[in-house]
Amino acid sequence: MDVPNLENQKSRLTSSEITSLWTQYIQDTMSVCISKYVLAKVKDPEVYSLFEFTLKLAEKHLYVLRDIFKAEKLDLSIGFTDKDVNLDAPPLFTDTFWLVYIHEMTMHGLAGYSISFSVSARKDIRDHYYQCNIDAMDLYNKSIEILISKGIYLSTISLLF
């Protein structure tokens, strides 16, 4: 019985991989909308810079995701678009809120990317989530440094004592 040479064949995406990729697509399209809104409203240059970085990451991830979906001949959701955000709306929150928000969202992103990585079999998908984890760790480091410099960050360990 001949065993197929799987090294030269790209396997189909698993249902877990498709689910993770689709979920990330929706989350990143939402991140683009939120980031654009925040960039239109915040005054603090450090928070502004952090959201510029966030927007670049989301757009980079979306570029990769669109390529994957196209290569796999899978339909792509519309996701969130510029029609879902009103950049002319008045500010909803303070700059401090947005700083804490992006820090908290980054922690959720790290958890999500780790799970997506661990349920992916294909190397290209694992490589994608590996890079997403690095990107999220970079964003986490930037956000926590700003929180600490502003005296806003409270370690959960310090709250215990």
PDB file of C-alpha atoms in Angstrom:
ATOM      1  CA  MET A   1       0.000   0.000   0.000  1.00  0.00           C
ATOM      2  CA  ASP A   2       1.427   3.371  -1.039  1.00  0.00           C
ATOM      3  CA  VAL A   3       1.506   6.111   1.580  1.00  0.00           C
ATOM      4  CA  PRO A   4       0.881   9.567   0.104  1.00  0.00           C
ATOM      5  CA  ASN A   5       3.685  12.101   0.425  1.00  0.00           C
ATOM      6  CA  LEU A   6       1.995  14.591   2.759  1.00  0.00           C
ATOM      7  CA  GLU A   7       5.013  16.898   2.931  1.00  0.00           C
ATOM      8  CA  ASN A   8       4.192  18.254  -0.511  1.00  0.00           C
ATOM      9  CA  GLN A   9       0.469  18.575   0.091  1.00  0.00           C
ATOM     10  CA  LYS A  10      -1.172  21.355   2.035  1.00  0.00           C
ATOM     11  CA  SER A  11      -3.856  19.858   4.222  1.00  0.00           C
ATOM     12  CA  ARG A  12      -7.303  21.338   4.420  1.00  0.00           C
ATOM     13  CA  LEU A  13      -8.086  23.628   7.316  1.00  0.00           C
ATOM     14  CA  THR A  14      -9.657  21.910  10.281  1.00  0.00           C
ATOM     15  CA  SER A  15     -12.929  23.159  11.722  1.00  0.00           C
ATOM     16  CA  SER A  16     -10.990  24.506  14.728  1.00  0.00           C
ATOM     17  CA  GLU A  17      -8.651  26.438  12.452  1.00  0.00           C
ATOM     18  CA  ILE A  18     -11.507  27.887  10.410  1.00  0.00           C
ATOM     19  CA  THR A  19     -13.352  28.886  13.579  1.00  0.00           C
ATOM     20  CA  SER A  20     -10.270  30.547  15.064  1.00  0.00           C
ATOM     21  CA  LEU A  21      -9.453  32.393  11.858  1.00  0.00           C
ATOM     22  CA  TRP A  22     -13.028  33.604  11.386  1.00  0.00           C
ATOM     23  CA  THR A  23     -13.249  34.720  15.022  1.00  0.00           C
ATOM     24  CA  GLN A  24      -9.973  36.602  14.724  1.00  0.00           C
ATOM     25  CA  TYR A  25     -11.212  38.250  11.534  1.00  0.00           C
ATOM     26  CA  ILE A  26     -14.323  39.580  13.281  1.00  0.00           C
ATOM     27  CA  GLN A  27     -12.303  40.723  16.302  1.00  0.00           C
ATOM     28  CA  ASP A  28      -9.696  42.485  14.181  1.00  0.00           C
ATOM     29  CA  THR A  29     -12.298  44.271  12.054  1.00  0.00           C
ATOM     30  CA  MET A  30     -13.848  45.482  15.328  1.00  0.00           C
ATOM     31  CA  SER A  31     -10.403  46.523  16.578  1.00  0.00           C
ATOM     32  CA  VAL A  32      -9.883  48.617  13.448  1.00  0.00           C
ATOM     33  CA  CYS A  33     -13.169  50.451  14.052  1.00  0.00           C
ATOM     34  CA  ILE A  34     -12.471  51.046  17.743  1.00  0.00           C
ATOM     35  CA  SER A  35      -8.903  52.140  17.067  1.00  0.00           C
ATOM     36  CA  LYS A  36     -10.001  54.639  14.416  1.00  0.00           C
ATOM     37  CA  TYR A  37     -12.577  56.078  16.814  1.00  0.00           C
ATOM     38  CA  VAL A  38     -10.069  56.333  19.667  1.00  0.00           C
ATOM     39  CA  LEU A  39      -7.484  57.950  17.384  1.00  0.00           C
ATOM     40  CA  ALA A  40     -10.073  60.568  16.444  1.00  0.00           C
ATOM     41  CA  LYS A  41     -10.780  61.365  20.128  1.00  0.00           C
ATOM     42  CA  VAL A  42      -7.787  60.854  22.435  1.00  0.00           C
ATOM     43  CA  LYS A  43      -5.526  63.724  23.404  1.00  0.00           C
ATOM     44  CA  ASP A  44      -2.767  61.883  25.287  1.00  0.00           C
ATOM     45  CA  PRO A  45       0.153  61.309  22.868  1.00  0.00           C
ATOM     46  CA  GLU A  46       1.157  58.018  24.504  1.00  0.00           C
ATOM     47  CA  VAL A  47      -2.359  56.608  24.259  1.00  0.00           C
ATOM     48  CA  TYR A  48      -2.591  57.896  20.699  1.00  0.00           C
ATOM     49  CA  SER A  49       0.665  56.154  19.800  1.00  0.00           C
ATOM     50  CA  LEU A  50      -0.519  52.925  21.440  1.00  0.00           C
ATOM     51  CA  PHE A  51      -3.707  52.921  19.367  1.00  0.00           C
ATOM     52  CA  GLU A  52      -1.738  53.680  16.202  1.00  0.00           C
ATOM     53  CA  PHE A  53       0.258  50.540  16.963  1.00  0.00           C
ATOM     54  CA  THR A  54      -2.956  48.620  17.683  1.00  0.00           C
ATOM     55  CA  LEU A  55      -4.454  49.709  14.368  1.00  0.00           C
ATOM     56  CA  LYS A  56      -1.327  48.652  12.446  1.00  0.00           C
ATOM     57  CA  LEU A  57      -1.396  45.209  14.096  1.00  0.00           C
ATOM     58  CA  ALA A  58      -5.088  44.667  13.339  1.00  0.00           C
ATOM     59  CA  GLU A  59      -4.612  45.728   9.720  1.00  0.00           C
ATOM     60  CA  LYS A  60      -1.554  43.457   9.372  1.00  0.00           C
ATOM     61  CA  HIS A  61      -3.498  40.507  10.785  1.00  0.00           C
ATOM     62  CA  LEU A  62      -6.458  41.197   8.499  1.00  0.00           C
ATOM     63  CA  TYR A  63      -4.175  41.201   5.461  1.00  0.00           C
ATOM     64  CA  VAL A  64      -2.889  37.729   6.385  1.00  0.00           C
ATOM     65  CA  LEU A  65      -6.382  36.448   7.205  1.00  0.00           C
ATOM     66  CA  ARG A  66      -7.807  37.630   3.884  1.00  0.00           C
ATOM     67  CA  ASP A  67      -4.978  35.872   2.058  1.00  0.00           C
ATOM     68  CA  ILE A  68      -5.647  32.629   3.933  1.00  0.00           C
ATOM     69  CA  PHE A  69      -9.377  32.735   3.258  1.00  0.00           C
ATOM     70  CA  LYS A  70      -8.792  33.547  -0.419  1.00  0.00           C
ATOM     71  CA  ALA A  71      -6.248  30.731  -0.839  1.00  0.00           C
ATOM     72  CA  GLU A  72      -8.664  28.301   0.804  1.00  0.00           C
ATOM     73  CA  LYS A  73     -11.583  29.547  -1.328  1.00  0.00           C
ATOM     74  CA  LEU A  74     -13.614  30.296   1.795  1.00  0.00           C
ATOM     75  CA  ASP A  75     -16.196  33.030   1.983  1.00  0.00           C
ATOM     76  CA  LEU A  76     -15.181  35.981   4.093  1.00  0.00           C
ATOM     77  CA  SER A  77     -17.552  37.738   6.426  1.00  0.00           C
ATOM     78  CA  ILE A  78     -18.014  41.455   5.976  1.00  0.00           C
ATOM     79  CA  GLY A  79     -17.053  41.933   9.607  1.00  0.00           C
ATOM     80  CA  PHE A  80     -17.143  45.427  11.047  1.00  0.00           C
ATOM     81  CA  THR A  81     -16.629  48.315   8.637  1.00  0.00           C
ATOM     82  CA  ASP A  82     -16.338  52.101   8.655  1.00  0.00           C
ATOM     83  CA  LYS A  83     -20.158  52.129   8.517  1.00  0.00           C
ATOM     84  CA  ASP A  84     -20.168  50.733  12.068  1.00  0.00           C
ATOM     85  CA  VAL A  85     -18.338  53.652  13.662  1.00  0.00           C
ATOM     86  CA  ASN A  86     -19.164  57.341  13.811  1.00  0.00           C
ATOM     87  CA  LEU A  87     -15.897  59.235  14.041  1.00  0.00           C
ATOM     88  CA  ASP A  88     -17.870  62.454  14.560  1.00  0.00           C
ATOM     89  CA  ALA A  89     -19.581  61.184  17.707  1.00  0.00           C
ATOM     90  CA  PRO A  90     -18.518  62.930  20.899  1.00  0.00           C
ATOM     91  CA  PRO A  91     -15.904  61.238  23.080  1.00  0.00           C
ATOM     92  CA  LEU A  92     -17.445  58.421  25.075  1.00  0.00           C
ATOM     93  CA  PHE A  93     -14.605  57.793  27.527  1.00  0.00           C
ATOM     94  CA  THR A  94     -11.457  59.340  28.942  1.00  0.00           C
ATOM     95  CA  ASP A  95      -7.969  58.698  27.628  1.00  0.00           C
ATOM     96  CA  THR A  96      -7.262  56.741  30.823  1.00  0.00           C
ATOM     97  CA  PHE A  97     -10.227  54.474  30.126  1.00  0.00           C
ATOM     98  CA  TRP A  98      -8.900  53.719  26.637  1.00  0.00           C
ATOM     99  CA  LEU A  99      -5.456  52.924  28.012  1.00  0.00           C
ATOM    100  CA  VAL A 100      -6.884  50.462  30.531  1.00  0.00           C
ATOM    101  CA  TYR A 101      -9.244  49.089  27.851  1.00  0.00           C
ATOM    102  CA  ILE A 102      -6.453  48.247  25.407  1.00  0.00           C
ATOM    103  CA  HIS A 103      -4.399  46.665  28.181  1.00  0.00           C
ATOM    104  CA  GLU A 104      -7.325  44.447  29.209  1.00  0.00           C
ATOM    105  CA  MET A 105      -8.193  43.568  25.599  1.00  0.00           C
ATOM    106  CA  THR A 106      -4.580  42.604  24.969  1.00  0.00           C
ATOM    107  CA  MET A 107      -4.736  40.101  27.822  1.00  0.00           C
ATOM    108  CA  HIS A 108      -7.823  38.556  26.190  1.00  0.00           C
ATOM    109  CA  GLY A 109      -6.031  38.534  22.849  1.00  0.00           C
ATOM    110  CA  LEU A 110      -3.057  36.713  24.333  1.00  0.00           C
ATOM    111  CA  ALA A 111      -5.358  34.047  25.739  1.00  0.00           C
ATOM    112  CA  GLY A 112      -7.238  33.716  22.449  1.00  0.00           C
ATOM    113  CA  TYR A 113      -4.121  33.506  20.304  1.00  0.00           C
ATOM    114  CA  SER A 114      -2.641  30.855  22.582  1.00  0.00           C
ATOM    115  CA  ILE A 115      -5.779  28.741  22.305  1.00  0.00           C
ATOM    116  CA  SER A 116      -5.908  29.245  18.529  1.00  0.00           C
ATOM    117  CA  PHE A 117      -2.260  28.216  18.280  1.00  0.00           C
ATOM    118  CA  SER A 118      -2.845  25.089  20.342  1.00  0.00           C
ATOM    119  CA  VAL A 119      -5.816  23.888  18.261  1.00  0.00           C
ATOM    120  CA  SER A 120      -4.094  24.446  14.902  1.00  0.00           C
ATOM    121  CA  ALA A 121      -2.427  21.597  13.061  1.00  0.00           C
ATOM    122  CA  ARG A 122      -1.249  23.285   9.880  1.00  0.00           C
ATOM    123  CA  LYS A 123       2.163  24.899  10.143  1.00  0.00           C
ATOM    124  CA  ASP A 124       1.184  28.090   8.300  1.00  0.00           C
ATOM    125  CA  ILE A 125      -1.716  28.644  10.688  1.00  0.00           C
ATOM    126  CA  ARG A 126       0.448  27.899  13.726  1.00  0.00           C
ATOM    127  CA  ASP A 127       3.054  30.316  12.353  1.00  0.00           C
ATOM    128  CA  HIS A 128       0.350  32.965  12.009  1.00  0.00           C
ATOM    129  CA  TYR A 129      -0.800  32.559  15.613  1.00  0.00           C
ATOM    130  CA  TYR A 130       2.791  32.443  16.811  1.00  0.00           C
ATOM    131  CA  GLN A 131       3.314  35.880  15.230  1.00  0.00           C
ATOM    132  CA  CYS A 132      -0.009  37.118  16.622  1.00  0.00           C
ATOM    133  CA  ASN A 133       1.179  36.130  20.101  1.00  0.00           C
ATOM    134  CA  ILE A 134       4.416  38.055  19.617  1.00  0.00           C
ATOM    135  CA  ASP A 135       2.437  41.071  18.381  1.00  0.00           C
ATOM    136  CA  ALA A 136       0.090  40.879  21.365  1.00  0.00           C
ATOM    137  CA  MET A 137       3.019  40.577  23.792  1.00  0.00           C
ATOM    138  CA  ASP A 138       4.558  43.691  22.230  1.00  0.00           C
ATOM    139  CA  LEU A 139       1.276  45.551  22.667  1.00  0.00           C
ATOM    140  CA  TYR A 140       0.953  44.275  26.239  1.00  0.00           C
ATOM    141  CA  ASN A 141       4.467  45.489  27.069  1.00  0.00           C
ATOM    142  CA  LYS A 142       3.763  48.915  25.584  1.00  0.00           C
ATOM    143  CA  SER A 143       0.449  49.260  27.434  1.00  0.00           C
ATOM    144  CA  ILE A 144       1.769  48.153  30.813  1.00  0.00           C
ATOM    145  CA  GLU A 145       4.773  50.478  30.561  1.00  0.00           C
ATOM    146  CA  ILE A 146       2.457  53.438  29.925  1.00  0.00           C
ATOM    147  CA  LEU A 147       0.153  52.368  32.776  1.00  0.00           C
ATOM    148  CA  ILE A 148       3.121  52.114  35.158  1.00  0.00           C
ATOM    149  CA  SER A 149       4.611  55.439  34.036  1.00  0.00           C
ATOM    150  CA  LYS A 150       1.280  57.144  34.695  1.00  0.00           C
ATOM    151  CA  GLY A 151       0.861  55.471  38.090  1.00  0.00           C
ATOM    152  CA  ILE A 152      -2.320  53.728  36.950  1.00  0.00           C
ATOM    153  CA  TYR A 153      -1.229  50.084  36.940  1.00  0.00           C
ATOM    154  CA  LEU A 154      -2.050  48.111  40.052  1.00  0.00           C
ATOM    155  CA  SER A 155      -0.524  44.673  40.298  1.00  0.00           C
ATOM    156  CA  THR A 156      -2.963  42.043  41.521  1.00  0.00           C
ATOM    157  CA  ILE A 157      -0.165  40.763  43.768  1.00  0.00           C
ATOM    158  CA  SER A 158       0.084  44.153  45.494  1.00  0.00           C
ATOM    159  CA  LEU A 159      -3.655  44.056  46.097  1.00  0.00           C
ATOM    160  CA  LEU A 160      -3.251  40.835  48.082  1.00  0.00           C
ATOM    161  CA  PHE A 161      -0.939  42.352  50.693  1.00  0.00           C
TER     162      PHE A 161
END
